[in-house]
Amino acid sequence: MDKEEILLKNYGILSKNIMKNRNAVESAITQLMEINPETGLEVWEKSIKDNLQEITDEMDGEEFSYDGVGYFLVPAMENNLLKIESFGQVAEKFACNDFLTDVLFRKSPVGEYSGAEYVIGYLIRTGKLDGAAKILSALYENEKFEYYSSLWEQIIGSFEYGESYCPTFFATGEAEITDEMKDFCVSWIEKIEDEEQQAAAMTYVMKLF
């Protein structure tokens, strides 16, 4: 029995009525992300593209409506998938996916705990700064995003998990902090326009020095 093949087949059937079958669709994508992260990421992206018009129509408010497809495929799926340990295997690919970063972080309402901090923190800790910059750039350009200090508190806090992706997973020990990492964090914090949020974020990053 090929689990991935069965999940893909079932997803193809269930996604035709995605909101009716949302729990099963979420389970299929989550299981795919756990066994083959690249396939899981591709299926999630396909789900968003297939429902992009509806998602776009729901983007205007401060948050997605709980009963809409936008809420299901963007913040709900994001909050679930980005916290899976295996997502670390596709973190850089995800960050460099212009379509996903644009929809998820630049255009959609982004809450305080979106899951973005998992990916950004991991990419910084593992020296993949270009990927981290792509997500940060999208968030900073999002006029609805306002949780800068909280974002940086979580990013800096993640350094204690070393090269492990998710803090719920067995940590490999504190990350080796390079000057390049510190300079990267400081440079992005200096871009925060709100004085109080910048001061709070800068306070958190001082833990690295």
PDB file of C-alpha atoms in Angstrom:
ATOM      1  CA  MET A   1       0.000   0.000   0.000  1.00  0.00           C
ATOM      2  CA  ASP A   2       1.481   3.354  -1.092  1.00  0.00           C
ATOM      3  CA  LYS A   3       0.293   5.824   1.520  1.00  0.00           C
ATOM      4  CA  GLU A   4       1.318   8.901  -0.454  1.00  0.00           C
ATOM      5  CA  GLU A   5      -0.463   7.690  -3.580  1.00  0.00           C
ATOM      6  CA  ILE A   6      -3.668   6.987  -1.641  1.00  0.00           C
ATOM      7  CA  LEU A   7      -3.558  10.375   0.070  1.00  0.00           C
ATOM      8  CA  LEU A   8      -3.080  12.169  -3.235  1.00  0.00           C
ATOM      9  CA  LYS A   9      -5.954  10.261  -4.805  1.00  0.00           C
ATOM     10  CA  ASN A  10      -8.223  11.021  -1.884  1.00  0.00           C
ATOM     11  CA  TYR A  11      -7.203  14.667  -1.872  1.00  0.00           C
ATOM     12  CA  GLY A  12      -8.145  14.908  -5.561  1.00  0.00           C
ATOM     13  CA  ILE A  13     -11.645  13.687  -4.728  1.00  0.00           C
ATOM     14  CA  LEU A  14     -12.148  15.643  -1.501  1.00  0.00           C
ATOM     15  CA  SER A  15     -10.791  18.954  -2.791  1.00  0.00           C
ATOM     16  CA  LYS A  16     -13.627  19.230  -5.308  1.00  0.00           C
ATOM     17  CA  ASN A  17     -15.807  20.240  -2.354  1.00  0.00           C
ATOM     18  CA  ILE A  18     -13.102  21.588  -0.102  1.00  0.00           C
ATOM     19  CA  MET A  19     -15.189  23.220   2.623  1.00  0.00           C
ATOM     20  CA  LYS A  20     -17.535  20.267   3.011  1.00  0.00           C
ATOM     21  CA  ASN A  21     -14.502  18.000   3.376  1.00  0.00           C
ATOM     22  CA  ARG A  22     -12.176  20.461   5.134  1.00  0.00           C
ATOM     23  CA  ASN A  23     -11.214  18.132   8.001  1.00  0.00           C
ATOM     24  CA  ALA A  24     -10.282  15.310   5.636  1.00  0.00           C
ATOM     25  CA  VAL A  25      -8.472  17.710   3.288  1.00  0.00           C
ATOM     26  CA  GLU A  26      -6.471  19.095   6.205  1.00  0.00           C
ATOM     27  CA  SER A  27      -5.621  15.573   7.322  1.00  0.00           C
ATOM     28  CA  ALA A  28      -4.472  14.608   3.823  1.00  0.00           C
ATOM     29  CA  ILE A  29      -2.200  17.638   3.438  1.00  0.00           C
ATOM     30  CA  THR A  30      -0.837  17.271   6.977  1.00  0.00           C
ATOM     31  CA  GLN A  31      -0.008  13.595   6.457  1.00  0.00           C
ATOM     32  CA  LEU A  32       1.634  14.383   3.120  1.00  0.00           C
ATOM     33  CA  MET A  33       3.736  17.070   4.799  1.00  0.00           C
ATOM     34  CA  GLU A  34       4.873  14.547   7.396  1.00  0.00           C
ATOM     35  CA  ILE A  35       5.859  11.785   4.958  1.00  0.00           C
ATOM     36  CA  ASN A  36       6.967  13.860   1.939  1.00  0.00           C
ATOM     37  CA  PRO A  37       7.286  17.581   2.716  1.00  0.00           C
ATOM     38  CA  GLU A  38       7.838  18.582  -0.911  1.00  0.00           C
ATOM     39  CA  THR A  39       4.605  16.904  -1.980  1.00  0.00           C
ATOM     40  CA  GLY A  40       2.774  18.376   1.001  1.00  0.00           C
ATOM     41  CA  LEU A  41       3.962  21.859   0.092  1.00  0.00           C
ATOM     42  CA  GLU A  42       2.970  21.399  -3.545  1.00  0.00           C
ATOM     43  CA  VAL A  43      -0.526  20.206  -2.620  1.00  0.00           C
ATOM     44  CA  TRP A  44      -1.039  23.107  -0.208  1.00  0.00           C
ATOM     45  CA  GLU A  45       0.061  25.547  -2.907  1.00  0.00           C
ATOM     46  CA  LYS A  46      -2.309  23.878  -5.401  1.00  0.00           C
ATOM     47  CA  SER A  47      -5.178  24.217  -2.911  1.00  0.00           C
ATOM     48  CA  ILE A  48      -4.542  27.940  -2.592  1.00  0.00           C
ATOM     49  CA  LYS A  49      -4.230  28.443  -6.345  1.00  0.00           C
ATOM     50  CA  ASP A  50      -7.420  26.486  -7.028  1.00  0.00           C
ATOM     51  CA  ASN A  51      -9.341  28.726  -4.610  1.00  0.00           C
ATOM     52  CA  LEU A  52      -7.408  31.946  -5.126  1.00  0.00           C
ATOM     53  CA  GLN A  53     -10.347  34.078  -6.243  1.00  0.00           C
ATOM     54  CA  GLU A  54     -12.354  33.280  -3.127  1.00  0.00           C
ATOM     55  CA  ILE A  55      -9.308  33.799  -0.921  1.00  0.00           C
ATOM     56  CA  THR A  56      -8.587  37.153  -2.566  1.00  0.00           C
ATOM     57  CA  ASP A  57     -12.176  38.255  -1.990  1.00  0.00           C
ATOM     58  CA  GLU A  58     -11.751  37.542   1.743  1.00  0.00           C
ATOM     59  CA  MET A  59      -8.431  39.387   2.210  1.00  0.00           C
ATOM     60  CA  ASP A  60      -9.754  42.906   2.713  1.00  0.00           C
ATOM     61  CA  GLY A  61     -10.630  42.747   6.416  1.00  0.00           C
ATOM     62  CA  GLU A  62      -8.397  42.693   9.467  1.00  0.00           C
ATOM     63  CA  GLU A  63      -8.789  38.911   9.568  1.00  0.00           C
ATOM     64  CA  PHE A  64     -10.320  36.117   7.530  1.00  0.00           C
ATOM     65  CA  SER A  65     -13.876  35.058   8.278  1.00  0.00           C
ATOM     66  CA  TYR A  66     -13.761  31.842  10.299  1.00  0.00           C
ATOM     67  CA  ASP A  67     -16.177  30.011   7.998  1.00  0.00           C
ATOM     68  CA  GLY A  68     -14.458  30.972   4.730  1.00  0.00           C
ATOM     69  CA  VAL A  69     -12.089  29.029   2.506  1.00  0.00           C
ATOM     70  CA  GLY A  70      -9.504  31.783   2.991  1.00  0.00           C
ATOM     71  CA  TYR A  71      -9.338  31.154   6.732  1.00  0.00           C
ATOM     72  CA  PHE A  72      -9.073  27.412   6.176  1.00  0.00           C
ATOM     73  CA  LEU A  73      -6.313  27.466   3.554  1.00  0.00           C
ATOM     74  CA  VAL A  74      -4.289  30.408   4.835  1.00  0.00           C
ATOM     75  CA  PRO A  75      -4.101  31.012   8.622  1.00  0.00           C
ATOM     76  CA  ALA A  76      -5.519  27.639   9.742  1.00  0.00           C
ATOM     77  CA  MET A  77      -3.371  25.504   7.423  1.00  0.00           C
ATOM     78  CA  GLU A  78      -0.376  27.779   7.937  1.00  0.00           C
ATOM     79  CA  ASN A  79      -0.654  27.503  11.705  1.00  0.00           C
ATOM     80  CA  ASN A  80      -0.811  23.725  11.389  1.00  0.00           C
ATOM     81  CA  LEU A  81       1.744  22.949   8.673  1.00  0.00           C
ATOM     82  CA  LEU A  82       4.482  25.398   9.659  1.00  0.00           C
ATOM     83  CA  LYS A  83       4.728  23.791  13.094  1.00  0.00           C
ATOM     84  CA  ILE A  84       5.411  20.282  11.772  1.00  0.00           C
ATOM     85  CA  GLU A  85       9.038  19.233  12.310  1.00  0.00           C
ATOM     86  CA  SER A  86       9.381  17.915   8.759  1.00  0.00           C
ATOM     87  CA  PHE A  87       8.497  21.360   7.383  1.00  0.00           C
ATOM     88  CA  GLY A  88      12.092  22.290   8.104  1.00  0.00           C
ATOM     89  CA  GLN A  89      13.090  20.183   5.091  1.00  0.00           C
ATOM     90  CA  VAL A  90      11.220  22.568   2.765  1.00  0.00           C
ATOM     91  CA  ALA A  91      11.565  25.788   4.778  1.00  0.00           C
ATOM     92  CA  GLU A  92      13.971  27.408   2.308  1.00  0.00           C
ATOM     93  CA  LYS A  93      11.969  26.249  -0.704  1.00  0.00           C
ATOM     94  CA  PHE A  94       8.839  27.657   0.920  1.00  0.00           C
ATOM     95  CA  ALA A  95      10.513  30.995   1.654  1.00  0.00           C
ATOM     96  CA  CYS A  96      11.703  31.295  -1.953  1.00  0.00           C
ATOM     97  CA  ASN A  97       8.242  30.518  -3.349  1.00  0.00           C
ATOM     98  CA  ASP A  98       7.134  33.986  -4.449  1.00  0.00           C
ATOM     99  CA  PHE A  99       3.513  32.947  -4.856  1.00  0.00           C
ATOM    100  CA  LEU A 100       3.156  31.553  -1.332  1.00  0.00           C
ATOM    101  CA  THR A 101       5.045  34.341   0.430  1.00  0.00           C
ATOM    102  CA  ASP A 102       3.015  36.927  -1.478  1.00  0.00           C
ATOM    103  CA  VAL A 103      -0.361  35.405  -0.631  1.00  0.00           C
ATOM    104  CA  LEU A 104       0.390  34.287   2.924  1.00  0.00           C
ATOM    105  CA  PHE A 105       2.493  37.144   4.238  1.00  0.00           C
ATOM    106  CA  ARG A 106       2.244  40.175   1.953  1.00  0.00           C
ATOM    107  CA  LYS A 107      -1.472  40.239   1.112  1.00  0.00           C
ATOM    108  CA  SER A 108      -3.360  38.216   3.729  1.00  0.00           C
ATOM    109  CA  PRO A 109      -4.198  39.349   7.254  1.00  0.00           C
ATOM    110  CA  VAL A 110      -1.412  37.952   9.463  1.00  0.00           C
ATOM    111  CA  GLY A 111      -2.036  37.280  13.146  1.00  0.00           C
ATOM    112  CA  GLU A 112       0.379  37.462  16.043  1.00  0.00           C
ATOM    113  CA  TYR A 113       1.127  33.725  15.979  1.00  0.00           C
ATOM    114  CA  SER A 114       1.049  32.793  12.319  1.00  0.00           C
ATOM    115  CA  GLY A 115       3.833  30.247  12.228  1.00  0.00           C
ATOM    116  CA  ALA A 116       6.067  32.567  10.208  1.00  0.00           C
ATOM    117  CA  GLU A 117       8.363  32.850  13.220  1.00  0.00           C
ATOM    118  CA  TYR A 118       9.146  29.116  13.008  1.00  0.00           C
ATOM    119  CA  VAL A 119      10.385  29.385   9.438  1.00  0.00           C
ATOM    120  CA  ILE A 120      12.196  32.709   9.833  1.00  0.00           C
ATOM    121  CA  GLY A 121      13.942  31.657  13.039  1.00  0.00           C
ATOM    122  CA  TYR A 122      15.031  28.332  11.559  1.00  0.00           C
ATOM    123  CA  LEU A 123      16.384  29.942   8.391  1.00  0.00           C
ATOM    124  CA  ILE A 124      18.366  32.509  10.380  1.00  0.00           C
ATOM    125  CA  ARG A 125      19.772  29.883  12.771  1.00  0.00           C
ATOM    126  CA  THR A 126      20.896  27.704   9.876  1.00  0.00           C
ATOM    127  CA  GLY A 127      22.456  30.587   7.952  1.00  0.00           C
ATOM    128  CA  LYS A 128      19.878  30.697   5.142  1.00  0.00           C
ATOM    129  CA  LEU A 129      19.467  34.439   5.430  1.00  0.00           C
ATOM    130  CA  ASP A 130      18.179  35.093   1.912  1.00  0.00           C
ATOM    131  CA  GLY A 131      15.151  32.910   2.606  1.00  0.00           C
ATOM    132  CA  ALA A 132      14.491  34.597   5.933  1.00  0.00           C
ATOM    133  CA  ALA A 133      14.736  37.991   4.217  1.00  0.00           C
ATOM    134  CA  LYS A 134      12.076  37.032   1.682  1.00  0.00           C
ATOM    135  CA  ILE A 135       9.492  36.277   4.369  1.00  0.00           C
ATOM    136  CA  LEU A 136      10.446  39.304   6.467  1.00  0.00           C
ATOM    137  CA  SER A 137      10.188  41.522   3.413  1.00  0.00           C
ATOM    138  CA  ALA A 138       6.680  40.250   2.699  1.00  0.00           C
ATOM    139  CA  LEU A 139       5.562  40.760   6.307  1.00  0.00           C
ATOM    140  CA  TYR A 140       7.026  44.260   6.522  1.00  0.00           C
ATOM    141  CA  GLU A 141       5.205  45.245   3.319  1.00  0.00           C
ATOM    142  CA  ASN A 142       1.891  43.972   4.702  1.00  0.00           C
ATOM    143  CA  GLU A 143      -0.038  47.018   5.914  1.00  0.00           C
ATOM    144  CA  LYS A 144      -2.190  44.822   8.173  1.00  0.00           C
ATOM    145  CA  PHE A 145       0.768  43.319  10.050  1.00  0.00           C
ATOM    146  CA  GLU A 146       1.589  45.010  13.342  1.00  0.00           C
ATOM    147  CA  TYR A 147       3.120  42.353  15.602  1.00  0.00           C
ATOM    148  CA  TYR A 148       6.780  43.153  15.063  1.00  0.00           C
ATOM    149  CA  SER A 149       7.946  42.931  18.675  1.00  0.00           C
ATOM    150  CA  SER A 150       6.148  39.620  19.225  1.00  0.00           C
ATOM    151  CA  LEU A 151       7.587  38.248  15.982  1.00  0.00           C
ATOM    152  CA  TRP A 152      11.143  39.083  17.019  1.00  0.00           C
ATOM    153  CA  GLU A 153      10.632  37.836  20.561  1.00  0.00           C
ATOM    154  CA  GLN A 154       9.736  34.440  19.127  1.00  0.00           C
ATOM    155  CA  ILE A 155      12.513  34.460  16.512  1.00  0.00           C
ATOM    156  CA  ILE A 156      15.199  35.256  19.078  1.00  0.00           C
ATOM    157  CA  GLY A 157      13.729  32.763  21.547  1.00  0.00           C
ATOM    158  CA  SER A 158      14.055  30.024  18.933  1.00  0.00           C
ATOM    159  CA  PHE A 159      17.858  30.221  18.993  1.00  0.00           C
ATOM    160  CA  GLU A 160      17.897  27.902  21.995  1.00  0.00           C
ATOM    161  CA  TYR A 161      16.692  25.097  19.732  1.00  0.00           C
ATOM    162  CA  GLY A 162      19.813  25.030  17.623  1.00  0.00           C
ATOM    163  CA  GLU A 163      19.349  23.480  14.215  1.00  0.00           C
ATOM    164  CA  SER A 164      16.111  21.713  15.160  1.00  0.00           C
ATOM    165  CA  TYR A 165      13.184  23.165  13.263  1.00  0.00           C
ATOM    166  CA  CYS A 166      10.331  22.975  15.730  1.00  0.00           C
ATOM    167  CA  PRO A 167      10.602  23.700  19.473  1.00  0.00           C
ATOM    168  CA  THR A 168       8.272  20.803  20.248  1.00  0.00           C
ATOM    169  CA  PHE A 169      10.884  18.458  18.769  1.00  0.00           C
ATOM    170  CA  PHE A 170      14.027  17.252  20.514  1.00  0.00           C
ATOM    171  CA  ALA A 171      16.410  20.196  20.362  1.00  0.00           C
ATOM    172  CA  THR A 172      20.010  19.844  19.177  1.00  0.00           C
ATOM    173  CA  GLY A 173      21.297  22.536  21.546  1.00  0.00           C
ATOM    174  CA  GLU A 174      21.732  26.269  21.187  1.00  0.00           C
ATOM    175  CA  ALA A 175      22.642  27.562  17.741  1.00  0.00           C
ATOM    176  CA  GLU A 176      26.086  28.940  17.037  1.00  0.00           C
ATOM    177  CA  ILE A 177      25.463  32.660  16.709  1.00  0.00           C
ATOM    178  CA  THR A 178      27.593  34.362  14.060  1.00  0.00           C
ATOM    179  CA  ASP A 179      28.163  38.079  13.524  1.00  0.00           C
ATOM    180  CA  GLU A 180      26.359  37.724  10.213  1.00  0.00           C
ATOM    181  CA  MET A 181      23.235  36.442  11.982  1.00  0.00           C
ATOM    182  CA  LYS A 182      23.364  39.246  14.552  1.00  0.00           C
ATOM    183  CA  ASP A 183      23.871  41.918  11.898  1.00  0.00           C
ATOM    184  CA  PHE A 184      21.003  40.469   9.869  1.00  0.00           C
ATOM    185  CA  CYS A 185      18.594  40.626  12.810  1.00  0.00           C
ATOM    186  CA  VAL A 186      19.610  44.140  13.796  1.00  0.00           C
ATOM    187  CA  SER A 187      19.298  45.436  10.232  1.00  0.00           C
ATOM    188  CA  TRP A 188      15.748  44.131   9.926  1.00  0.00           C
ATOM    189  CA  ILE A 189      14.719  45.418  13.339  1.00  0.00           C
ATOM    190  CA  GLU A 190      15.996  48.869  12.396  1.00  0.00           C
ATOM    191  CA  LYS A 191      13.466  48.851   9.543  1.00  0.00           C
ATOM    192  CA  ILE A 192      10.519  48.767  11.988  1.00  0.00           C
ATOM    193  CA  GLU A 193       8.896  52.195  11.871  1.00  0.00           C
ATOM    194  CA  ASP A 194       7.008  52.042  15.166  1.00  0.00           C
ATOM    195  CA  GLU A 195       9.426  53.336  17.812  1.00  0.00           C
ATOM    196  CA  GLU A 196       8.093  51.228  20.692  1.00  0.00           C
ATOM    197  CA  GLN A 197       7.959  48.026  18.670  1.00  0.00           C
ATOM    198  CA  GLN A 198      11.463  48.621  17.362  1.00  0.00           C
ATOM    199  CA  ALA A 199      12.750  49.214  20.892  1.00  0.00           C
ATOM    200  CA  ALA A 200      11.106  46.026  22.151  1.00  0.00           C
ATOM    201  CA  ALA A 201      12.443  43.973  19.229  1.00  0.00           C
ATOM    202  CA  MET A 202      15.920  45.430  19.680  1.00  0.00           C
ATOM    203  CA  THR A 203      15.776  44.514  23.357  1.00  0.00           C
ATOM    204  CA  TYR A 204      15.075  40.882  22.468  1.00  0.00           C
ATOM    205  CA  VAL A 205      17.907  40.715  19.920  1.00  0.00           C
ATOM    206  CA  MET A 206      20.375  41.945  22.556  1.00  0.00           C
ATOM    207  CA  LYS A 207      20.163  38.400  23.977  1.00  0.00           C
ATOM    208  CA  LEU A 208      22.345  37.326  21.050  1.00  0.00           C
ATOM    209  CA  PHE A 209      25.170  39.683  22.024  1.00  0.00           C
TER     210      PHE A 209
END
